[in-house]
């Protein structure tokens, strides 16, 4: 049987602690299981990064895909 293609989900996160657990649970419930998640945290000051980090520890599809990107604004 041929393996299904890998799908990459890019999950932008910024101050999403309130909704992030539900979002992650919804992604995990999908019937298509051959996916990876790249979560990009835009310097959240809430617990979003910790939620993503803990999810990565429990689910290999999130493994090494959490990126913490400091918010950078161009000079005016």
Short mmCIF file of C-alpha atoms in Angstrom, two decimals:
data_model
loop_
_atom_site.label_atom_id
_atom_site.label_comp_id
_atom_site.label_asym_id
_atom_site.label_seq_id
_atom_site.Cartn_x
_atom_site.Cartn_y
_atom_site.Cartn_z
CA UNK A 1 0.00 0.00 0.00
CA UNK A 2 1.31 3.41 -0.97
CA UNK A 3 2.05 5.81 1.90
CA UNK A 4 -0.08 8.96 1.98
CA UNK A 5 1.75 12.24 1.35
CA UNK A 6 2.91 14.29 4.31
CA UNK A 7 0.85 17.43 4.84
CA UNK A 8 2.42 20.40 6.65
CA UNK A 9 0.19 22.60 8.77
CA UNK A 10 1.59 26.03 9.62
CA UNK A 11 0.03 27.32 12.81
CA UNK A 12 0.60 31.04 13.49
CA UNK A 13 0.31 31.83 17.20
CA UNK A 14 0.18 35.17 18.99
CA UNK A 15 -1.37 35.50 22.44
CA UNK A 16 -3.51 32.42 21.73
CA UNK A 17 -3.43 30.70 25.13
CA UNK A 18 -7.21 30.93 25.50
CA UNK A 19 -7.89 28.99 22.26
CA UNK A 20 -4.68 27.06 21.57
CA UNK A 21 -5.51 23.81 23.37
CA UNK A 22 -8.81 23.54 21.48
CA UNK A 23 -7.06 24.33 18.19
CA UNK A 24 -4.43 21.63 18.80
CA UNK A 25 -7.11 19.10 19.80
CA UNK A 26 -9.00 19.84 16.58
CA UNK A 27 -5.87 19.31 14.48
CA UNK A 28 -5.19 15.98 16.22
CA UNK A 29 -8.78 14.77 15.59
CA UNK A 30 -8.47 15.01 11.82
CA UNK A 31 -9.01 11.75 9.95
CA UNK A 32 -5.88 12.35 7.86
CA UNK A 33 -3.01 11.38 10.16
CA UNK A 34 0.14 11.87 8.06
CA UNK A 35 0.81 15.49 8.92
CA UNK A 36 3.31 17.68 10.72
CA UNK A 37 2.65 20.97 12.45
CA UNK A 38 4.99 23.92 12.30
CA UNK A 39 3.87 26.36 14.97
CA UNK A 40 5.27 29.88 14.78
CA UNK A 41 4.83 31.81 18.02
CA UNK A 42 5.08 35.54 17.42
CA UNK A 43 6.59 36.41 20.81
CA UNK A 44 3.46 35.72 22.84
CA UNK A 45 3.59 36.98 26.40
CA UNK A 46 0.99 34.45 27.60
CA UNK A 47 1.49 30.67 27.99
CA UNK A 48 1.14 29.86 24.28
CA UNK A 49 4.78 28.83 23.91
CA UNK A 50 4.60 26.50 26.92
CA UNK A 51 1.44 24.86 25.54
CA UNK A 52 3.18 24.30 22.20
CA UNK A 53 6.32 23.00 23.90
CA UNK A 54 4.32 20.51 26.00
CA UNK A 55 2.36 19.39 22.95
CA UNK A 56 5.61 18.76 21.10
CA UNK A 57 6.77 16.47 23.93
CA UNK A 58 3.62 14.31 23.65
CA UNK A 59 3.03 14.26 19.89
CA UNK A 60 5.82 13.45 17.45
CA UNK A 61 4.05 15.32 14.65
CA UNK A 62 4.83 18.52 16.57
CA UNK A 63 8.40 17.41 17.29
CA UNK A 64 11.06 20.06 16.67
CA UNK A 65 8.61 22.28 14.87
CA UNK A 66 7.86 24.98 17.42
CA UNK A 67 9.51 28.26 16.47
CA UNK A 68 9.57 31.26 18.82
CA UNK A 69 9.99 34.32 16.64
CA UNK A 70 10.49 37.65 18.39
CA UNK A 71 8.28 40.36 16.97
CA UNK A 72 10.42 42.70 14.89
CA UNK A 73 9.11 45.95 13.51
CA UNK A 74 10.96 47.85 10.78
CA UNK A 75 12.41 51.23 11.69
CA UNK A 76 10.20 54.16 10.82
#
